[in-house]
Short mmCIF file of C-alpha atoms and ligand atoms in Angstrom, two decimals:
data_model
loop_
_atom_site.label_atom_id
_atom_site.label_comp_id
_atom_site.label_asym_id
_atom_site.label_seq_id
_atom_site.Cartn_x
_atom_site.Cartn_y
_atom_site.Cartn_z
CA MET A 1 -49.54 -18.29 -170.79
CA GLY A 2 -51.52 -16.91 -167.92
CA SER A 3 -52.16 -13.57 -169.65
CA SER A 4 -55.70 -12.24 -169.70
CA ASP A 5 -56.16 -13.09 -173.38
CA PHE A 6 -55.60 -16.77 -172.66
CA SER A 7 -58.55 -18.90 -173.69
CA TRP A 8 -59.29 -22.45 -172.62
CA LYS A 9 -61.00 -22.99 -175.96
CA LEU A 10 -58.69 -24.87 -178.30
CA LYS A 11 -58.67 -24.11 -182.01
CA ASP A 12 -60.04 -26.77 -184.31
CA HIS A 13 -57.45 -28.81 -186.14
CA PRO A 14 -57.68 -27.95 -189.85
CA LYS A 15 -57.63 -31.55 -190.99
CA LEU A 16 -58.51 -33.86 -188.13
CA ALA A 17 -62.07 -34.49 -187.02
CA LYS A 18 -63.39 -34.17 -183.48
CA GLY A 19 -65.47 -36.67 -181.58
CA LYS A 20 -63.43 -39.83 -181.93
CA THR A 21 -62.64 -41.94 -178.91
CA VAL A 22 -58.88 -41.80 -178.37
CA ALA A 23 -57.19 -44.46 -176.24
CA VAL A 24 -53.76 -43.46 -174.93
CA VAL A 25 -52.06 -46.64 -173.83
CA VAL A 26 -48.84 -46.37 -171.82
CA LEU A 27 -46.82 -49.55 -171.59
CA ASP A 28 -44.86 -49.17 -168.38
CA GLY A 29 -41.15 -49.95 -168.70
CA TRP A 30 -41.31 -50.85 -172.41
CA GLY A 31 -38.27 -49.55 -174.26
CA GLU A 32 -36.69 -50.36 -177.60
CA ALA A 33 -33.32 -52.15 -177.56
CA ASN A 34 -31.25 -54.61 -179.53
CA PRO A 35 -32.83 -58.03 -179.76
CA ASN A 36 -31.03 -60.47 -177.46
CA GLN A 37 -31.75 -62.91 -174.66
CA TYR A 38 -31.92 -60.13 -172.05
CA ASN A 39 -34.49 -58.20 -174.05
CA CYS A 40 -37.66 -59.65 -172.51
CA ILE A 41 -39.90 -57.79 -174.95
CA HIS A 42 -38.03 -59.35 -177.86
CA VAL A 43 -38.07 -62.84 -176.34
CA ALA A 44 -41.75 -62.65 -175.32
CA ASP A 45 -44.56 -63.41 -177.71
CA THR A 46 -45.85 -59.88 -178.45
CA PRO A 47 -47.73 -60.09 -181.77
CA THR A 48 -49.74 -56.91 -181.30
CA MET A 49 -46.82 -54.62 -180.56
CA ASP A 50 -44.73 -56.37 -183.25
CA SER A 51 -47.43 -55.74 -185.85
CA LEU A 52 -47.29 -52.01 -185.13
CA LYS A 53 -43.56 -51.84 -185.63
CA ASN A 54 -43.51 -54.00 -188.72
CA GLY A 55 -46.85 -53.02 -190.23
CA ALA A 56 -46.95 -49.26 -190.72
CA PRO A 57 -43.58 -47.50 -190.60
CA GLU A 58 -45.15 -44.06 -190.99
CA ARG A 59 -47.22 -44.68 -187.85
CA TRP A 60 -44.52 -46.09 -185.59
CA ARG A 61 -41.44 -44.32 -184.28
CA LEU A 62 -39.23 -43.93 -181.25
CA VAL A 63 -39.21 -41.05 -178.78
CA LYS A 64 -36.78 -40.14 -176.00
CA ALA A 65 -37.91 -41.06 -172.49
CA HIS A 66 -34.85 -40.23 -170.38
CA GLY A 67 -32.48 -37.43 -169.45
CA THR A 68 -32.99 -33.83 -170.44
CA ALA A 69 -35.89 -34.75 -172.74
CA VAL A 70 -37.96 -35.37 -169.60
CA GLY A 71 -36.49 -32.63 -167.38
CA LEU A 72 -33.76 -34.67 -165.67
CA PRO A 73 -30.32 -33.18 -164.97
CA SER A 74 -28.37 -35.08 -167.65
CA ASP A 75 -28.70 -37.60 -170.43
CA ASP A 76 -27.08 -40.18 -168.15
CA ASP A 77 -30.28 -40.18 -166.09
CA MET A 78 -32.68 -42.99 -166.87
CA GLY A 79 -36.35 -42.21 -167.21
CA ASN A 80 -38.96 -43.05 -164.61
CA SER A 81 -42.71 -43.04 -164.17
CA GLU A 82 -42.90 -39.67 -162.49
CA VAL A 83 -40.96 -37.73 -165.09
CA GLY A 84 -42.24 -39.77 -168.04
CA HIS A 85 -45.92 -39.36 -167.24
CA ASN A 86 -45.33 -35.75 -166.36
CA ALA A 87 -43.93 -35.06 -169.83
CA LEU A 88 -46.70 -37.08 -171.48
CA GLY A 89 -49.38 -35.12 -169.69
CA ALA A 90 -47.85 -31.66 -169.52
CA GLY A 91 -46.69 -31.43 -173.13
CA ARG A 92 -43.74 -29.34 -172.01
CA ILE A 93 -40.43 -30.15 -170.36
CA TYR A 94 -40.24 -28.98 -166.75
CA ALA A 95 -37.19 -29.26 -164.50
CA GLN A 96 -37.97 -32.26 -162.31
CA GLY A 97 -37.17 -32.82 -158.63
CA ALA A 98 -33.63 -34.14 -159.18
CA LYS A 99 -32.70 -31.02 -161.12
CA LEU A 100 -34.38 -28.61 -158.74
CA VAL A 101 -32.44 -30.09 -155.82
CA ASP A 102 -29.16 -29.99 -157.77
CA THR A 103 -29.67 -26.31 -158.47
CA ALA A 104 -30.66 -25.49 -154.89
CA LEU A 105 -27.53 -27.24 -153.60
CA GLU A 106 -25.21 -25.69 -156.20
CA THR A 107 -26.43 -22.17 -155.54
CA GLY A 108 -26.69 -22.67 -151.78
CA LYS A 109 -30.31 -21.49 -151.94
CA ILE A 110 -31.35 -24.62 -150.09
CA TYR A 111 -29.82 -23.15 -146.90
CA GLU A 112 -31.55 -19.80 -147.34
CA GLY A 113 -35.12 -20.99 -147.70
CA GLU A 114 -37.90 -21.18 -145.15
CA GLY A 115 -37.59 -24.97 -144.81
CA PHE A 116 -33.97 -24.92 -143.71
CA GLU A 117 -34.54 -21.92 -141.43
CA TYR A 118 -37.30 -23.93 -139.78
CA ILE A 119 -35.33 -27.12 -139.09
CA LYS A 120 -32.26 -25.09 -138.09
CA GLN A 121 -34.06 -24.04 -134.93
CA SER A 122 -33.48 -27.59 -133.65
CA PHE A 123 -29.72 -27.63 -134.32
CA GLU A 124 -28.66 -26.09 -131.01
CA ASP A 125 -30.27 -28.64 -128.71
CA GLY A 126 -31.57 -31.39 -130.94
CA THR A 127 -30.48 -33.92 -133.54
CA LEU A 128 -30.93 -33.59 -137.28
CA HIS A 129 -32.29 -36.86 -138.74
CA LEU A 130 -32.00 -37.52 -142.46
CA ILE A 131 -34.27 -40.27 -143.79
CA GLY A 132 -34.21 -41.48 -147.39
CA LEU A 133 -33.13 -43.83 -150.14
CA LEU A 134 -29.41 -44.58 -150.24
CA SER A 135 -28.88 -44.75 -153.97
CA ASP A 136 -27.48 -42.97 -156.98
CA GLY A 137 -30.37 -44.08 -159.17
CA GLY A 138 -31.58 -40.49 -159.49
CA VAL A 139 -35.20 -41.65 -159.39
CA HIS A 140 -36.14 -40.94 -155.76
CA SER A 141 -32.89 -39.55 -154.39
CA ARG A 142 -29.19 -39.23 -155.16
CA PHE A 143 -26.27 -40.11 -152.94
CA ASP A 144 -24.23 -37.06 -153.97
CA GLN A 145 -27.12 -34.84 -152.91
CA LEU A 146 -27.16 -36.53 -149.48
CA GLN A 147 -23.41 -35.99 -149.21
CA LEU A 148 -23.75 -32.29 -150.02
CA LEU A 149 -26.66 -31.92 -147.60
CA LEU A 150 -24.67 -33.55 -144.79
CA LYS A 151 -21.76 -31.21 -145.41
CA GLY A 152 -23.97 -28.15 -145.79
CA ALA A 153 -26.11 -28.89 -142.74
CA SER A 154 -23.04 -29.33 -140.55
CA GLU A 155 -21.54 -26.10 -141.90
CA HIS A 156 -24.82 -24.40 -141.07
CA GLY A 157 -24.85 -25.50 -137.46
CA ALA A 158 -26.04 -29.11 -137.20
CA LYS A 159 -23.98 -30.69 -134.41
CA ARG A 160 -25.60 -34.06 -134.10
CA ILE A 161 -26.77 -35.89 -137.21
CA ARG A 162 -28.37 -39.31 -137.59
CA VAL A 163 -28.98 -40.89 -140.97
CA HIS A 164 -31.76 -43.46 -141.43
CA ILE A 165 -30.97 -45.35 -144.60
CA LEU A 166 -33.22 -47.24 -146.99
CA THR A 167 -31.29 -49.62 -149.21
CA ASP A 168 -32.20 -49.68 -152.90
CA GLY A 169 -31.40 -52.52 -155.34
CA ARG A 170 -34.32 -51.43 -157.56
CA ASP A 171 -33.00 -48.31 -159.28
CA VAL A 172 -29.42 -49.57 -158.87
CA VAL A 173 -27.95 -53.07 -158.90
CA ASP A 174 -28.71 -55.39 -156.03
CA GLY A 175 -25.80 -55.55 -153.60
CA SER A 176 -24.72 -51.97 -154.21
CA SER A 177 -26.02 -51.12 -150.72
CA VAL A 178 -22.73 -52.31 -149.26
CA GLY A 179 -20.68 -49.78 -151.22
CA PHE A 180 -23.07 -46.93 -150.46
CA VAL A 181 -22.99 -47.70 -146.73
CA GLU A 182 -19.19 -47.82 -146.80
CA SER A 183 -19.00 -44.42 -148.49
CA LEU A 184 -21.57 -42.92 -146.16
CA GLU A 185 -19.75 -44.21 -143.09
CA ASN A 186 -16.53 -42.63 -144.40
CA ASP A 187 -18.28 -39.31 -144.87
CA LEU A 188 -19.77 -39.46 -141.39
CA ALA A 189 -16.39 -40.33 -139.89
CA LYS A 190 -14.95 -37.21 -141.55
CA LEU A 191 -17.70 -35.13 -140.01
CA CYS A 192 -16.92 -36.66 -136.61
CA GLU A 193 -13.32 -35.43 -137.02
CA LYS A 194 -14.83 -31.96 -137.28
CA ASP A 195 -16.69 -32.45 -134.00
CA VAL A 196 -20.02 -33.25 -135.57
CA ASP A 197 -21.54 -36.31 -133.91
CA ALA A 198 -22.72 -38.06 -137.09
CA LYS A 199 -23.84 -41.70 -137.41
CA ILE A 200 -26.13 -44.03 -139.27
CA ALA A 201 -28.97 -44.83 -136.86
CA SER A 202 -31.24 -47.30 -138.62
CA GLY A 203 -32.02 -48.91 -141.92
CA GLY A 204 -33.97 -51.38 -144.00
CA GLY A 205 -34.81 -52.27 -147.59
CA ARG A 206 -36.94 -49.71 -149.41
CA MET A 207 -39.72 -52.13 -150.41
CA TYR A 208 -40.09 -53.52 -146.88
CA VAL A 209 -39.35 -50.45 -144.83
CA THR A 210 -40.88 -46.96 -145.24
CA MET A 211 -41.19 -46.54 -149.04
CA ASP A 212 -44.66 -47.91 -149.69
CA ARG A 213 -46.92 -45.88 -152.00
CA TYR A 214 -50.61 -45.21 -152.66
CA GLU A 215 -51.44 -46.37 -149.09
CA ASN A 216 -50.98 -49.93 -150.20
CA ASP A 217 -49.50 -51.32 -146.96
CA TRP A 218 -49.07 -49.14 -143.89
CA ASP A 219 -47.09 -51.90 -142.17
CA VAL A 220 -44.17 -50.93 -144.39
CA VAL A 221 -44.21 -47.42 -142.96
CA LYS A 222 -44.74 -48.73 -139.44
CA ARG A 223 -41.64 -50.92 -139.66
CA GLY A 224 -39.68 -47.82 -140.57
CA TRP A 225 -41.32 -45.73 -137.84
CA ASP A 226 -40.43 -48.29 -135.18
CA ALA A 227 -36.77 -48.30 -136.24
CA GLN A 228 -36.35 -44.61 -137.02
CA VAL A 229 -38.50 -42.97 -134.34
CA LEU A 230 -38.72 -45.55 -131.55
CA GLY A 231 -35.28 -47.08 -132.11
CA GLU A 232 -36.78 -50.57 -132.15
CA ALA A 233 -36.22 -53.29 -134.75
CA PRO A 234 -35.83 -57.07 -134.81
CA HIS A 235 -32.17 -56.72 -135.82
CA LYS A 236 -29.60 -54.73 -133.87
CA PHE A 237 -26.04 -54.09 -135.03
CA LYS A 238 -23.07 -52.01 -133.94
CA SER A 239 -22.51 -50.73 -137.47
CA ALA A 240 -24.60 -50.30 -140.59
CA LEU A 241 -21.96 -51.95 -142.76
CA GLU A 242 -22.11 -55.05 -140.58
CA ALA A 243 -25.93 -54.87 -140.69
CA VAL A 244 -26.18 -54.77 -144.45
CA LYS A 245 -23.53 -57.44 -144.99
CA LYS A 246 -25.04 -59.83 -142.42
CA LEU A 247 -28.66 -59.34 -143.46
CA ARG A 248 -27.75 -59.95 -147.09
CA GLU A 249 -26.41 -63.38 -146.14
CA SER A 250 -29.90 -64.78 -145.43
CA PRO A 251 -31.19 -66.97 -148.27
CA GLY A 252 -33.12 -64.91 -150.81
CA ALA A 253 -32.15 -61.62 -149.17
CA ASN A 254 -31.74 -58.58 -151.38
CA ASP A 255 -31.31 -54.84 -150.97
CA GLN A 256 -34.93 -54.00 -151.81
CA PHE A 257 -36.35 -56.14 -149.01
CA LEU A 258 -33.76 -56.03 -146.19
CA PRO A 259 -35.51 -56.23 -142.81
CA PRO A 260 -35.43 -53.20 -140.51
CA PHE A 261 -32.44 -52.77 -138.23
CA VAL A 262 -31.21 -50.27 -135.68
CA ILE A 263 -27.66 -49.37 -134.77
CA VAL A 264 -26.92 -49.71 -131.06
CA ASP A 265 -24.08 -48.59 -128.80
CA ASP A 266 -21.95 -50.81 -126.54
CA ASN A 267 -24.80 -50.95 -124.03
CA GLY A 268 -27.28 -52.11 -126.65
CA LYS A 269 -29.03 -48.74 -126.74
CA ALA A 270 -30.25 -47.34 -130.08
CA VAL A 271 -27.90 -44.54 -131.20
CA GLY A 272 -30.50 -42.38 -132.88
CA PRO A 273 -34.20 -42.61 -131.99
CA ILE A 274 -36.15 -39.48 -132.92
CA LEU A 275 -36.92 -37.39 -129.85
CA ASP A 276 -38.79 -34.22 -128.88
CA GLY A 277 -36.96 -31.17 -130.18
CA ASP A 278 -35.24 -32.99 -133.07
CA ALA A 279 -35.39 -32.02 -136.75
CA ILE A 280 -36.10 -34.38 -139.63
CA VAL A 281 -35.46 -34.09 -143.36
CA THR A 282 -36.72 -36.75 -145.74
CA PHE A 283 -34.16 -36.36 -148.50
CA ASN A 284 -36.00 -38.09 -151.35
CA PHE A 285 -37.05 -35.59 -153.99
CA ARG A 286 -39.63 -37.88 -155.54
CA ALA A 287 -43.00 -37.79 -153.84
CA ASP A 288 -44.91 -41.01 -154.29
CA ARG A 289 -42.98 -43.17 -151.84
CA MET A 290 -42.51 -40.43 -149.23
CA VAL A 291 -46.11 -39.24 -148.86
CA MET A 292 -47.09 -41.92 -146.36
CA LEU A 293 -44.15 -41.24 -144.05
CA ALA A 294 -44.79 -37.51 -144.41
CA LYS A 295 -48.33 -38.06 -143.15
CA ALA A 296 -47.10 -40.10 -140.17
CA LEU A 297 -44.55 -37.41 -139.30
CA GLU A 298 -46.79 -34.41 -139.87
CA TYR A 299 -50.35 -35.26 -138.83
CA ASP A 300 -51.38 -34.81 -135.19
CA LYS A 301 -54.40 -36.98 -135.82
CA PHE A 302 -53.29 -40.21 -137.41
CA ASP A 303 -54.91 -43.65 -137.30
CA LYS A 304 -53.02 -45.71 -139.87
CA PHE A 305 -50.90 -47.46 -137.25
CA ASP A 306 -50.05 -46.98 -133.60
CA ARG A 307 -47.13 -44.56 -133.54
CA VAL A 308 -46.63 -45.36 -129.80
CA ARG A 309 -44.72 -42.12 -129.40
CA TYR A 310 -45.29 -39.02 -131.51
CA PRO A 311 -42.32 -36.74 -130.92
CA LYS A 312 -42.57 -32.96 -131.21
CA ILE A 313 -40.24 -32.43 -134.13
CA ARG A 314 -39.51 -29.94 -136.87
CA TYR A 315 -39.97 -31.76 -140.15
CA ALA A 316 -39.13 -30.69 -143.70
CA GLY A 317 -39.33 -32.66 -146.93
CA MET A 318 -36.69 -32.22 -149.61
CA LEU A 319 -39.64 -31.00 -151.69
CA GLN A 320 -43.33 -30.64 -150.95
CA TYR A 321 -44.64 -34.08 -151.83
CA ASP A 322 -48.32 -33.28 -152.26
CA GLY A 323 -49.28 -29.85 -153.55
CA GLU A 324 -52.99 -30.34 -152.89
CA LEU A 325 -52.53 -31.54 -149.30
CA LYS A 326 -49.66 -29.06 -148.82
CA LEU A 327 -47.67 -31.96 -147.40
CA PRO A 328 -45.26 -31.52 -145.79
CA SER A 329 -45.86 -27.92 -144.88
CA HIS A 330 -42.12 -27.25 -144.69
CA TYR A 331 -39.67 -28.21 -147.43
CA LEU A 332 -36.13 -27.35 -148.46
CA VAL A 333 -36.51 -26.87 -152.20
CA SER A 334 -39.22 -24.84 -153.89
CA PRO A 335 -41.68 -26.85 -155.93
CA PRO A 336 -41.59 -26.81 -159.74
CA GLU A 337 -43.50 -24.08 -161.50
CA ASN A 338 -47.18 -24.69 -161.37
CA ILE A 339 -47.79 -27.23 -164.09
CA TRP A 340 -51.00 -26.03 -165.61
CA CYS A 341 -52.87 -26.55 -168.84
CA THR A 342 -52.01 -30.23 -168.82
CA THR A 343 -53.70 -32.37 -171.45
CA VAL A 344 -56.15 -33.57 -168.82
CA SER A 345 -57.25 -30.12 -167.72
CA VAL A 346 -57.35 -28.63 -171.20
CA LEU A 347 -59.29 -31.49 -172.76
CA CYS A 348 -61.74 -31.45 -169.85
CA MET A 349 -62.40 -27.81 -170.64
CA GLN A 350 -63.46 -28.85 -174.15
CA ALA A 351 -66.33 -30.67 -172.39
CA MET A 352 -64.86 -34.09 -173.07
CA LYS A 353 -65.34 -37.09 -170.85
CA LEU A 354 -61.99 -38.57 -169.83
CA LEU A 355 -61.27 -41.78 -168.05
CA ASN A 356 -57.90 -41.79 -166.30
CA LEU A 357 -56.27 -45.07 -165.51
CA VAL A 358 -52.77 -43.68 -165.30
CA THR A 359 -50.72 -41.98 -162.61
CA SER A 360 -51.12 -38.63 -160.92
CA HIS A 361 -47.90 -37.52 -162.64
CA PHE A 362 -49.87 -37.34 -165.87
CA SER A 363 -51.98 -34.45 -164.59
CA GLY A 364 -49.17 -32.54 -162.91
CA MET A 365 -49.57 -34.39 -159.58
CA GLY A 366 -53.35 -34.25 -159.22
CA THR A 367 -55.13 -37.44 -158.18
CA ASP A 368 -56.33 -40.07 -160.60
CA PRO A 369 -58.14 -43.35 -159.90
CA ASP A 370 -56.22 -46.61 -159.96
CA VAL A 371 -55.64 -48.74 -163.01
CA SER A 372 -58.31 -51.42 -163.43
CA THR A 373 -60.16 -53.47 -165.96
CA ARG A 374 -62.74 -50.72 -166.33
CA ILE A 375 -61.03 -49.83 -169.61
CA TRP A 376 -63.28 -52.02 -171.67
CA LYS A 377 -66.54 -50.70 -170.24
CA ASN A 378 -65.42 -47.13 -170.48
CA ILE A 379 -64.00 -47.13 -173.93
CA LEU A 380 -67.06 -45.24 -175.15
CA LYS A 381 -65.79 -42.15 -173.40
CA SER A 382 -63.98 -39.57 -175.51
CA GLN A 383 -60.56 -40.44 -174.16
CA VAL A 384 -59.21 -43.39 -172.25
CA ARG A 385 -55.72 -43.30 -170.82
CA VAL A 386 -54.35 -46.47 -169.40
CA ASN A 387 -51.02 -47.49 -167.92
CA LEU A 388 -50.15 -51.19 -168.26
CA PRO A 389 -47.64 -51.79 -165.47
CA ASN A 390 -46.62 -55.39 -166.22
CA GLY A 391 -43.22 -54.99 -167.90
CA ASP A 392 -42.00 -52.48 -165.36
CA MET A 393 -43.30 -54.02 -162.14
CA VAL A 394 -41.97 -57.46 -162.98
CA GLY A 395 -38.83 -56.03 -164.57
CA HIS A 396 -37.92 -54.51 -161.20
CA THR A 397 -37.72 -57.99 -159.67
CA GLY A 398 -34.84 -58.87 -161.98
CA ASP A 399 -36.55 -62.17 -162.84
CA VAL A 400 -36.02 -62.50 -166.59
CA GLN A 401 -38.45 -65.39 -167.13
CA ALA A 402 -41.23 -63.69 -165.18
CA THR A 403 -40.63 -60.45 -167.08
CA ILE A 404 -41.05 -62.29 -170.38
CA VAL A 405 -44.44 -63.55 -169.16
CA ALA A 406 -45.35 -60.02 -168.04
CA CYS A 407 -44.52 -58.57 -171.47
CA LYS A 408 -46.73 -61.13 -173.17
CA ALA A 409 -49.59 -60.21 -170.81
CA ALA A 410 -49.14 -56.51 -171.53
CA ASP A 411 -49.26 -57.19 -175.26
CA GLU A 412 -52.52 -59.13 -174.79
CA ALA A 413 -53.98 -56.19 -172.89
CA VAL A 414 -53.07 -53.88 -175.76
CA LYS A 415 -54.92 -56.24 -178.11
CA MET A 416 -58.04 -56.05 -175.89
CA ILE A 417 -57.99 -52.29 -176.03
CA PHE A 418 -57.48 -52.33 -179.80
CA ASP A 419 -60.50 -54.61 -180.19
CA ALA A 420 -62.63 -52.16 -178.23
CA ILE A 421 -61.30 -49.23 -180.25
CA GLU A 422 -62.13 -51.12 -183.42
CA GLN A 423 -65.74 -51.53 -182.28
CA VAL A 424 -66.23 -47.82 -181.61
CA GLY A 425 -64.31 -46.60 -184.67
CA GLY A 426 -61.74 -44.92 -182.42
CA ILE A 427 -58.04 -44.07 -182.45
CA TYR A 428 -55.21 -45.47 -180.37
CA VAL A 429 -51.88 -44.03 -179.31
CA VAL A 430 -49.59 -46.64 -177.80
CA THR A 431 -46.37 -45.56 -176.12
CA ALA A 432 -44.33 -46.14 -172.95
CA ASP A 433 -43.11 -43.99 -170.07
CA HIS A 434 -39.51 -45.32 -169.92
CA GLY A 435 -37.52 -48.45 -170.62
CA ASN A 436 -37.04 -51.44 -168.33
CA ALA A 437 -38.02 -54.88 -169.65
CA GLU A 438 -36.09 -54.48 -172.92
CA ASP A 439 -32.74 -54.78 -171.18
CA MET A 440 -32.32 -56.81 -168.02
CA VAL A 441 -28.54 -56.85 -167.78
CA LYS A 442 -25.98 -54.32 -166.66
CA ARG A 443 -23.59 -53.45 -169.47
CA ASN A 444 -20.16 -51.92 -169.91
CA LYS A 445 -19.54 -48.92 -172.16
CA LYS A 446 -19.20 -51.23 -175.17
CA GLY A 447 -22.66 -52.63 -174.45
CA GLU A 448 -21.39 -56.03 -173.28
CA PRO A 449 -23.05 -57.69 -170.26
CA LEU A 450 -21.09 -57.17 -167.04
CA LEU A 451 -20.22 -60.17 -164.90
CA ASP A 452 -20.10 -60.32 -161.11
CA LYS A 453 -17.20 -61.83 -159.15
CA ASP A 454 -18.69 -65.32 -159.59
CA GLY A 455 -18.88 -64.94 -163.36
CA ASN A 456 -22.65 -64.49 -163.50
CA VAL A 457 -24.21 -61.68 -165.53
CA GLN A 458 -25.25 -58.73 -163.39
CA ILE A 459 -29.00 -58.48 -163.60
CA LEU A 460 -30.45 -55.02 -164.08
CA THR A 461 -33.58 -54.37 -162.01
CA SER A 462 -33.75 -50.70 -162.93
CA HIS A 463 -35.14 -48.61 -165.77
CA THR A 464 -32.92 -47.85 -168.75
CA LEU A 465 -31.78 -45.02 -171.01
CA GLN A 466 -33.50 -46.53 -174.02
CA PRO A 467 -36.03 -44.71 -176.23
CA VAL A 468 -39.61 -45.95 -176.28
CA PRO A 469 -41.92 -46.69 -179.18
CA ILE A 470 -45.00 -44.71 -180.09
CA ALA A 471 -47.61 -45.94 -182.56
CA ILE A 472 -50.89 -44.47 -183.78
CA GLY A 473 -53.75 -46.22 -185.51
CA GLY A 474 -57.32 -47.41 -185.31
CA PRO A 475 -60.29 -47.08 -187.68
CA GLY A 476 -60.92 -43.48 -186.61
CA LEU A 477 -57.50 -42.25 -187.64
CA ALA A 478 -57.62 -40.02 -190.71
CA PRO A 479 -56.11 -41.88 -193.70
CA GLY A 480 -53.30 -39.37 -194.26
CA ALA A 481 -52.26 -39.09 -190.59
CA ARG A 482 -48.64 -40.07 -190.12
CA PHE A 483 -45.54 -39.17 -188.15
CA ARG A 484 -43.55 -36.17 -189.30
CA GLN A 485 -40.04 -36.86 -190.53
CA ASP A 486 -38.42 -33.74 -189.09
CA LEU A 487 -38.53 -34.29 -185.32
CA PHE A 488 -35.51 -36.50 -184.73
CA GLY A 489 -34.92 -35.55 -181.12
CA ALA A 490 -38.58 -35.74 -180.08
CA GLY A 491 -39.46 -37.04 -176.65
CA LEU A 492 -42.43 -37.91 -174.50
CA ALA A 493 -43.44 -34.26 -174.13
CA ASN A 494 -44.28 -34.22 -177.85
CA VAL A 495 -47.00 -36.79 -177.29
CA ALA A 496 -49.40 -34.35 -175.64
CA ALA A 497 -49.81 -32.12 -178.71
CA THR A 498 -50.16 -35.27 -180.81
CA VAL A 499 -53.05 -36.47 -178.65
CA MET A 500 -54.76 -33.09 -178.82
CA ASN A 501 -54.53 -33.20 -182.62
CA LEU A 502 -56.04 -36.67 -182.67
CA HIS A 503 -58.98 -35.25 -180.73
CA GLY A 504 -59.39 -32.71 -183.53
CA PHE A 505 -57.78 -29.73 -181.78
CA GLU A 506 -54.67 -27.65 -182.30
CA ALA A 507 -52.40 -27.92 -179.29
CA LEU A 508 -51.60 -24.95 -177.08
CA SER A 509 -48.83 -22.86 -178.57
CA ASP A 510 -46.29 -23.51 -175.79
CA TYR A 511 -46.56 -27.29 -176.08
CA GLU A 512 -43.70 -29.25 -177.62
CA PRO A 513 -44.54 -29.77 -181.31
CA THR A 514 -46.92 -32.48 -182.43
CA LEU A 515 -45.41 -35.65 -183.84
CA ILE A 516 -47.99 -35.95 -186.60
CA GLU A 517 -48.98 -34.39 -189.88
CA VAL A 518 -51.81 -35.16 -192.27
CA ALA A 519 -50.80 -35.85 -195.85
CA ASP A 520 -53.29 -34.66 -198.45
CA LYS A 521 -52.60 -37.45 -200.87
CA GLN A 522 -51.78 -40.98 -199.92
O1 LIG B 1 -40.46 -46.53 -157.19
C1 LIG B 1 -40.16 -47.46 -157.93
O2 LIG B 1 -40.82 -48.51 -158.00
C2 LIG B 1 -38.90 -47.33 -158.76
O3 LIG B 1 -37.92 -46.70 -158.00
C3 LIG B 1 -39.13 -46.52 -159.99
O4 LIG B 1 -40.14 -47.06 -160.76
P1 LIG B 1 -41.29 -46.17 -161.38
O5 LIG B 1 -40.67 -44.87 -161.78
O6 LIG B 1 -41.71 -46.99 -162.56
O7 LIG B 1 -42.35 -46.03 -160.36
MN1 LIG B 2 -43.22 -46.40 -165.21
MN1 LIG B 3 -40.47 -48.67 -162.52
#
């Protein structure tokens, strides 16, 4: 790729016709798992998706949506929207943020790069602030990476460190914040023994403090700013452990939505506001929920909320969160290789009209419009890609009943799209980006539900390790088109070549192999 003989013109597929409308439908958080009461997809009334599974076995299969199949460090890593859509759109498996950071920490390269050199200039006279998600979910951040960064930064000269924590409960079980804070406080105490002044300075739940996305609600970022930068919050505690334990006692409280708090000294003074001359690292590797804070920290001109005080700081992201905006301009870990020739860009070059209703991850972190009901009106375009978020968004609340309702709604939406495809003689590809709603309970190694200390099952708000279904069909699909039998380990990255074939093109040669073949005789 990239050589001068590269051509954007795709070869015609020998057997599949061009010019059909192809709808790529991504059911968010829709995995395949054993049927039981915690499988909301199984419990919900989902006739459309059921008919695909039961109706045409040669046009329905499972694909991997987690772990190394989507560029994550190990097969113990659950899938997520970023990595799932990235594989779906890129057609190849790229090392994702979690892996890039692991490698940079293992090799020590993280301390040799421009980003670290930049923040290091503040170590002599200023404080190093680390802001991010306290979690081992591996979706936005990982606790072991924070631990290594704390150790490494102190060994490389940081003398005063303040950590601003965001509690999770979305990618990990609710209540796990307490254990993470305990471990972090132990680590910081060990650093203090080595004459590094290291403390937790502020905190709050990720969905209420800092980690908003898509500029949905700037108040979320402002609450974080007030606590982290100004050292002001409605709740003040002497220790973060006390903060998290106390705040969790309020009725309905959970890790995702803990209110903002600051840690104060014996005189009631915040222990770690962000001041002129300080350095900041946002240690999340995933971009979407860090971009807004990055803007607030980096932009001189900023009108989204009143920052009150805008300190002169040196700021680096763990990665660069927005390649187009070059935001932030300093970062600790080099970005992934340029993801080019994604399905979006390549199909556009074949002069096709595409309507994107999915995420920016699909096109290698470019920008796509939001999901909306424009699907129906636009189905006459050559390709429609839509992400149906229901199962995932509601699955993250941990509310089993509500998730069942959400799965039913997603199934109805699929039916609507199928009806439209039927009218235009098109083709559909239905798949999912990762699991979630199909298993809402935490399990032991034997697969049995785990109970908490009160004997209740531990609800799982996170994604899963489960494979996801993929189905093809529609009146425009060539009669002999079916899934190949030889690709047992196939994953989401194989979908891209499949989609190109369904548009009547051969996929690019470096794409993961297509899932389909066309039988001559039926
Ligand atoms: O950011 C979130 O909402 C979760 O941590 C991950 O969910 P997503 O990968 O589906 O966005
Ligand atoms: Mn998703
Ligand atoms: Mn999700």
